[in-house]
Amino acid sequence: DGGITQSPKYLFRKEGQNVTLSCEQNLNHDAMYWYRQDPGQGLRLIYYSQIVNDFQKGDIAEGYSVSREKKESFPLTVTSAQKNPTAFYLCASSITTGNTIYFGEGSWLTVV
Amino acid sequence: EDQVTQSPEALRLQEGESSSLNCSYTVSGLRGLFWYRQDPGKGPEFLFTLYSAGEEKEKERLKATLTKKESFLHITAPKPEDSATYLCAAGGYQKVTFGTGTKLQVIP
């Protein structure tokens, strides 16, 4: 089935550690996104990529990093510089930017 | 700056009681207005894309409509399984801007 796969679903991290969230899509979409969602709040854009080997900062990029070496993959690294990383992270993709966005099932990150 | 505002923040309906959710938007060069359903702990599920004023789309008990400044999600005779948060988003030239959602609870 076509779709967006995020892993892991649940992740625990100790303070001071970096952690990488995986996102793979088989929809042949050019654009990919990472959003953060906190309880009771809306979606906030972390990073997005319009094409392979290119990405731009979103509204809350500080403390995060991404790469886009393959069209299908857009991993997100949450670094130790991110001061409040506990949240629900959503990966998404669209044919091109501005078009309908499709989401993965999300990853829960908890800092312990 | 692009903006999307949804109202109400929360809505409680009796089963069978029809209502509408509102989404007001200010976006330069609208490419599409999107509606999603999100269940707790899950990613948003795509419902509709509307492209131009006057357009309507339907799916089961849901109907989405679009004007030049607003979109409405009409829910006809809702059932408890329609309980969820409904997100609206507007696609501009380079990015999609999301509203904060309307949390719908349908009581049997």
PDB file of N, CA, C and O in Angstrom, chain A residues 65-108:
ATOM      1  N   SER A  65      17.581  19.063  12.966  1.00  0.00           N
ATOM      2  CA  SER A  65      18.275  19.014  11.683  1.00  0.00           C
ATOM      3  C   SER A  65      17.648  17.921  10.824  1.00  0.00           C
ATOM      4  O   SER A  65      17.031  16.986  11.340  1.00  0.00           O
ATOM      5  N   VAL A  66      17.782  18.074   9.499  1.00  0.00           N
ATOM      6  CA  VAL A  66      17.212  17.106   8.554  1.00  0.00           C
ATOM      7  C   VAL A  66      18.207  16.850   7.429  1.00  0.00           C
ATOM      8  O   VAL A  66      19.196  17.565   7.273  1.00  0.00           O
ATOM      9  N   SER A  67      17.909  15.817   6.645  1.00  0.00           N
ATOM     10  CA  SER A  67      18.642  15.561   5.412  1.00  0.00           C
ATOM     11  C   SER A  67      17.642  15.032   4.395  1.00  0.00           C
ATOM     12  O   SER A  67      16.599  14.487   4.756  1.00  0.00           O
ATOM     13  N   ARG A  68      17.970  15.199   3.103  1.00  0.00           N
ATOM     14  CA  ARG A  68      17.102  14.666   2.052  1.00  0.00           C
ATOM     15  C   ARG A  68      18.002  14.141   0.937  1.00  0.00           C
ATOM     16  O   ARG A  68      18.163  14.744  -0.119  1.00  0.00           O
ATOM     17  N   GLU A  69      18.579  12.989   1.206  1.00  0.00           N
ATOM     18  CA  GLU A  69      19.501  12.373   0.249  1.00  0.00           C
ATOM     19  C   GLU A  69      18.773  11.510  -0.774  1.00  0.00           C
ATOM     20  O   GLU A  69      19.315  11.229  -1.854  1.00  0.00           O
ATOM     21  N   LYS A  70      17.569  11.057  -0.424  1.00  0.00           N
ATOM     22  CA  LYS A  70      16.763  10.261  -1.343  1.00  0.00           C
ATOM     23  C   LYS A  70      15.353  10.851  -1.391  1.00  0.00           C
ATOM     24  O   LYS A  70      14.875  11.400  -0.395  1.00  0.00           O
ATOM     25  N   LYS A  71      14.688  10.685  -2.499  1.00  0.00           N
ATOM     26  CA  LYS A  71      13.343  11.227  -2.650  1.00  0.00           C
ATOM     27  C   LYS A  71      12.395  10.630  -1.620  1.00  0.00           C
ATOM     28  O   LYS A  71      11.492  11.293  -1.127  1.00  0.00           O
ATOM     29  N   GLU A  72      12.611   9.348  -1.273  1.00  0.00           N
ATOM     30  CA  GLU A  72      11.675   8.643  -0.410  1.00  0.00           C
ATOM     31  C   GLU A  72      11.867   8.934   1.076  1.00  0.00           C
ATOM     32  O   GLU A  72      11.006   8.606   1.883  1.00  0.00           O
ATOM     33  N   SER A  73      12.995   9.500   1.459  1.00  0.00           N
ATOM     34  CA  SER A  73      13.376   9.542   2.869  1.00  0.00           C
ATOM     35  C   SER A  73      13.678  10.959   3.352  1.00  0.00           C
ATOM     36  O   SER A  73      14.360  11.729   2.669  1.00  0.00           O
ATOM     37  N   PHE A  74      13.193  11.272   4.565  1.00  0.00           N
ATOM     38  CA  PHE A  74      13.399  12.616   5.126  1.00  0.00           C
ATOM     39  C   PHE A  74      13.531  12.477   6.645  1.00  0.00           C
ATOM     40  O   PHE A  74      12.625  12.810   7.402  1.00  0.00           O
ATOM     41  N   PRO A  75      14.673  12.001   7.133  1.00  0.00           N
ATOM     42  CA  PRO A  75      14.835  11.810   8.574  1.00  0.00           C
ATOM     43  C   PRO A  75      15.012  13.119   9.331  1.00  0.00           C
ATOM     44  O   PRO A  75      15.606  14.073   8.806  1.00  0.00           O
ATOM     45  N   LEU A  76      14.516  13.141  10.547  1.00  0.00           N
ATOM     46  CA  LEU A  76      14.609  14.309  11.430  1.00  0.00           C
ATOM     47  C   LEU A  76      15.454  13.953  12.647  1.00  0.00           C
ATOM     48  O   LEU A  76      15.177  12.966  13.318  1.00  0.00           O
ATOM     49  N   THR A  77      16.471  14.760  12.923  1.00  0.00           N
ATOM     50  CA  THR A  77      17.267  14.579  14.130  1.00  0.00           C
ATOM     51  C   THR A  77      16.902  15.657  15.133  1.00  0.00           C
ATOM     52  O   THR A  77      16.935  16.853  14.811  1.00  0.00           O
ATOM     53  N   VAL A  78      16.538  15.208  16.319  1.00  0.00           N
ATOM     54  CA  VAL A  78      16.259  16.114  17.427  1.00  0.00           C
ATOM     55  C   VAL A  78      17.537  16.187  18.247  1.00  0.00           C
ATOM     56  O   VAL A  78      17.968  15.180  18.827  1.00  0.00           O
ATOM     57  N   THR A  79      18.174  17.332  18.271  1.00  0.00           N
ATOM     58  CA  THR A  79      19.472  17.436  18.920  1.00  0.00           C
ATOM     59  C   THR A  79      19.320  17.840  20.382  1.00  0.00           C
ATOM     60  O   THR A  79      18.235  18.253  20.826  1.00  0.00           O
ATOM     61  N   SER A  80      20.425  17.751  21.098  1.00  0.00           N
ATOM     62  CA  SER A  80      20.412  18.121  22.516  1.00  0.00           C
ATOM     63  C   SER A  80      20.180  19.618  22.696  1.00  0.00           C
ATOM     64  O   SER A  80      19.883  20.081  23.799  1.00  0.00           O
ATOM     65  N   ALA A  81      20.293  20.373  21.613  1.00  0.00           N
ATOM     66  CA  ALA A  81      20.069  21.818  21.691  1.00  0.00           C
ATOM     67  C   ALA A  81      18.585  22.175  21.746  1.00  0.00           C
ATOM     68  O   ALA A  81      18.233  23.313  22.081  1.00  0.00           O
ATOM     69  N   GLN A  82      17.717  21.205  21.434  1.00  0.00           N
ATOM     70  CA  GLN A  82      16.277  21.459  21.479  1.00  0.00           C
ATOM     71  C   GLN A  82      15.849  21.442  22.950  1.00  0.00           C
ATOM     72  O   GLN A  82      15.930  20.396  23.617  1.00  0.00           O
ATOM     73  N   LYS A  83      15.371  22.550  23.457  1.00  0.00           N
ATOM     74  CA  LYS A  83      15.165  22.695  24.897  1.00  0.00           C
ATOM     75  C   LYS A  83      13.937  21.958  25.427  1.00  0.00           C
ATOM     76  O   LYS A  83      13.895  21.573  26.588  1.00  0.00           O
ATOM     77  N   ASN A  84      12.947  21.762  24.612  1.00  0.00           N
ATOM     78  CA  ASN A  84      11.722  21.116  25.080  1.00  0.00           C
ATOM     79  C   ASN A  84      11.252  20.134  24.013  1.00  0.00           C
ATOM     80  O   ASN A  84      10.252  20.382  23.337  1.00  0.00           O
ATOM     81  N   PRO A  85      11.938  19.008  23.843  1.00  0.00           N
ATOM     82  CA  PRO A  85      11.670  18.136  22.708  1.00  0.00           C
ATOM     83  C   PRO A  85      10.491  17.178  22.886  1.00  0.00           C
ATOM     84  O   PRO A  85      10.066  16.566  21.909  1.00  0.00           O
ATOM     85  N   THR A  86       9.981  17.022  24.080  1.00  0.00           N
ATOM     86  CA  THR A  86       8.878  16.083  24.289  1.00  0.00           C
ATOM     87  C   THR A  86       7.657  16.563  23.520  1.00  0.00           C
ATOM     88  O   THR A  86       7.125  17.641  23.795  1.00  0.00           O
ATOM     89  N   ALA A  87       7.198  15.768  22.538  1.00  0.00           N
ATOM     90  CA  ALA A  87       6.093  16.171  21.666  1.00  0.00           C
ATOM     91  C   ALA A  87       5.735  15.015  20.748  1.00  0.00           C
ATOM     92  O   ALA A  87       6.384  13.969  20.730  1.00  0.00           O
ATOM     93  N   PHE A  88       4.696  15.243  19.958  1.00  0.00           N
ATOM     94  CA  PHE A  88       4.247  14.325  18.909  1.00  0.00           C
ATOM     95  C   PHE A  88       4.771  14.872  17.587  1.00  0.00           C
ATOM     96  O   PHE A  88       4.506  16.032  17.247  1.00  0.00           O
ATOM     97  N   TYR A  89       5.529  14.062  16.839  1.00  0.00           N
ATOM     98  CA  TYR A  89       6.148  14.519  15.597  1.00  0.00           C
ATOM     99  C   TYR A  89       5.472  13.848  14.403  1.00  0.00           C
ATOM    100  O   TYR A  89       5.308  12.628  14.370  1.00  0.00           O
ATOM    101  N   LEU A  90       5.120  14.667  13.425  1.00  0.00           N
ATOM    102  CA  LEU A  90       4.419  14.175  12.243  1.00  0.00           C
ATOM    103  C   LEU A  90       5.234  14.448  10.991  1.00  0.00           C
ATOM    104  O   LEU A  90       5.661  15.572  10.742  1.00  0.00           O
ATOM    105  N   CYS A  91       5.425  13.414  10.195  1.00  0.00           N
ATOM    106  CA  CYS A  91       6.045  13.547   8.879  1.00  0.00           C
ATOM    107  C   CYS A  91       4.925  13.580   7.846  1.00  0.00           C
ATOM    108  O   CYS A  91       3.882  12.926   8.023  1.00  0.00           O
ATOM    109  N   ALA A  92       5.143  14.308   6.772  1.00  0.00           N
ATOM    110  CA  ALA A  92       4.111  14.429   5.751  1.00  0.00           C
ATOM    111  C   ALA A  92       4.758  14.613   4.383  1.00  0.00           C
ATOM    112  O   ALA A  92       5.952  14.909   4.283  1.00  0.00           O
ATOM    113  N   SER A  93       3.953  14.455   3.342  1.00  0.00           N
ATOM    114  CA  SER A  93       4.459  14.686   1.993  1.00  0.00           C
ATOM    115  C   SER A  93       3.347  15.197   1.097  1.00  0.00           C
ATOM    116  O   SER A  93       2.154  15.045   1.405  1.00  0.00           O
ATOM    117  N   SER A  94       3.740  15.823  -0.005  1.00  0.00           N
ATOM    118  CA  SER A  94       2.786  16.283  -1.013  1.00  0.00           C
ATOM    119  C   SER A  94       3.471  16.238  -2.371  1.00  0.00           C
ATOM    120  O   SER A  94       4.701  16.209  -2.455  1.00  0.00           O
ATOM    121  N   ILE A  95       2.660  16.254  -3.436  1.00  0.00           N
ATOM    122  CA  ILE A  95       3.239  16.186  -4.775  1.00  0.00           C
ATOM    123  C   ILE A  95       4.240  17.316  -4.964  1.00  0.00           C
ATOM    124  O   ILE A  95       5.371  17.102  -5.394  1.00  0.00           O
ATOM    125  N   THR A  96       3.807  18.533  -4.663  1.00  0.00           N
ATOM    126  CA  THR A  96       4.698  19.693  -4.608  1.00  0.00           C
ATOM    127  C   THR A  96       4.221  20.556  -3.453  1.00  0.00           C
ATOM    128  O   THR A  96       3.123  20.343  -2.920  1.00  0.00           O
ATOM    129  N   THR A  97       5.019  21.552  -3.068  1.00  0.00           N
ATOM    130  CA  THR A  97       4.615  22.419  -1.955  1.00  0.00           C
ATOM    131  C   THR A  97       3.339  23.186  -2.324  1.00  0.00           C
ATOM    132  O   THR A  97       3.141  23.583  -3.469  1.00  0.00           O
ATOM    133  N   GLY A  98       2.468  23.351  -1.308  1.00  0.00           N
ATOM    134  CA  GLY A  98       1.208  24.057  -1.507  1.00  0.00           C
ATOM    135  C   GLY A  98       0.055  23.150  -1.870  1.00  0.00           C
ATOM    136  O   GLY A  98      -1.098  23.568  -1.811  1.00  0.00           O
ATOM    137  N   ASN A  99       0.337  21.912  -2.220  1.00  0.00           N
ATOM    138  CA  ASN A  99      -0.713  20.956  -2.575  1.00  0.00           C
ATOM    139  C   ASN A  99      -1.113  20.099  -1.379  1.00  0.00           C
ATOM    140  O   ASN A  99      -0.549  20.204  -0.295  1.00  0.00           O
ATOM    141  N   THR A 100      -2.090  19.237  -1.588  1.00  0.00           N
ATOM    142  CA  THR A 100      -2.616  18.400  -0.505  1.00  0.00           C
ATOM    143  C   THR A 100      -1.492  17.650   0.185  1.00  0.00           C
ATOM    144  O   THR A 100      -0.681  16.977  -0.460  1.00  0.00           O
ATOM    145  N   ILE A 101      -1.466  17.768   1.503  1.00  0.00           N
ATOM    146  CA  ILE A 101      -0.443  17.111   2.317  1.00  0.00           C
ATOM    147  C   ILE A 101      -1.027  15.837   2.922  1.00  0.00           C
ATOM    148  O   ILE A 101      -2.151  15.845   3.425  1.00  0.00           O
ATOM    149  N   TYR A 102      -0.266  14.765   2.870  1.00  0.00           N
ATOM    150  CA  TYR A 102      -0.650  13.490   3.471  1.00  0.00           C
ATOM    151  C   TYR A 102       0.313  13.194   4.611  1.00  0.00           C
ATOM    152  O   TYR A 102       1.517  13.411   4.486  1.00  0.00           O
ATOM    153  N   PHE A 103      -0.238  12.666   5.711  1.00  0.00           N
ATOM    154  CA  PHE A 103       0.544  12.498   6.925  1.00  0.00           C
ATOM    155  C   PHE A 103       0.829  11.034   7.238  1.00  0.00           C
ATOM    156  O   PHE A 103       0.055  10.142   6.880  1.00  0.00           O
ATOM    157  N   GLY A 104       1.934  10.831   7.960  1.00  0.00           N
ATOM    158  CA  GLY A 104       2.195   9.549   8.574  1.00  0.00           C
ATOM    159  C   GLY A 104       1.445   9.437   9.888  1.00  0.00           C
ATOM    160  O   GLY A 104       0.675  10.334  10.255  1.00  0.00           O
ATOM    161  N   GLU A 105       1.669   8.340  10.603  1.00  0.00           N
ATOM    162  CA  GLU A 105       0.945   8.074  11.838  1.00  0.00           C
ATOM    163  C   GLU A 105       1.549   8.769  13.049  1.00  0.00           C
ATOM    164  O   GLU A 105       0.970   8.754  14.118  1.00  0.00           O
ATOM    165  N   GLY A 106       2.733   9.345  12.896  1.00  0.00           N
ATOM    166  CA  GLY A 106       3.330  10.113  13.980  1.00  0.00           C
ATOM    167  C   GLY A 106       4.278   9.315  14.861  1.00  0.00           C
ATOM    168  O   GLY A 106       4.222   8.078  14.920  1.00  0.00           O
ATOM    169  N   SER A 107       5.150  10.051  15.529  1.00  0.00           N
ATOM    170  CA  SER A 107       6.094   9.470  16.494  1.00  0.00           C
ATOM    171  C   SER A 107       6.043  10.289  17.776  1.00  0.00           C
ATOM    172  O   SER A 107       6.099  11.517  17.731  1.00  0.00           O
ATOM    173  N   TRP A 108       5.923   9.554  18.893  1.00  0.00           N
ATOM    174  CA  TRP A 108       5.914  10.213  20.195  1.00  0.00           C
ATOM    175  C   TRP A 108       7.332  10.205  20.741  1.00  0.00           C
ATOM    176  O   TRP A 108       7.931   9.151  20.894  1.00  0.00           O
TER     177      TRP A 108
END
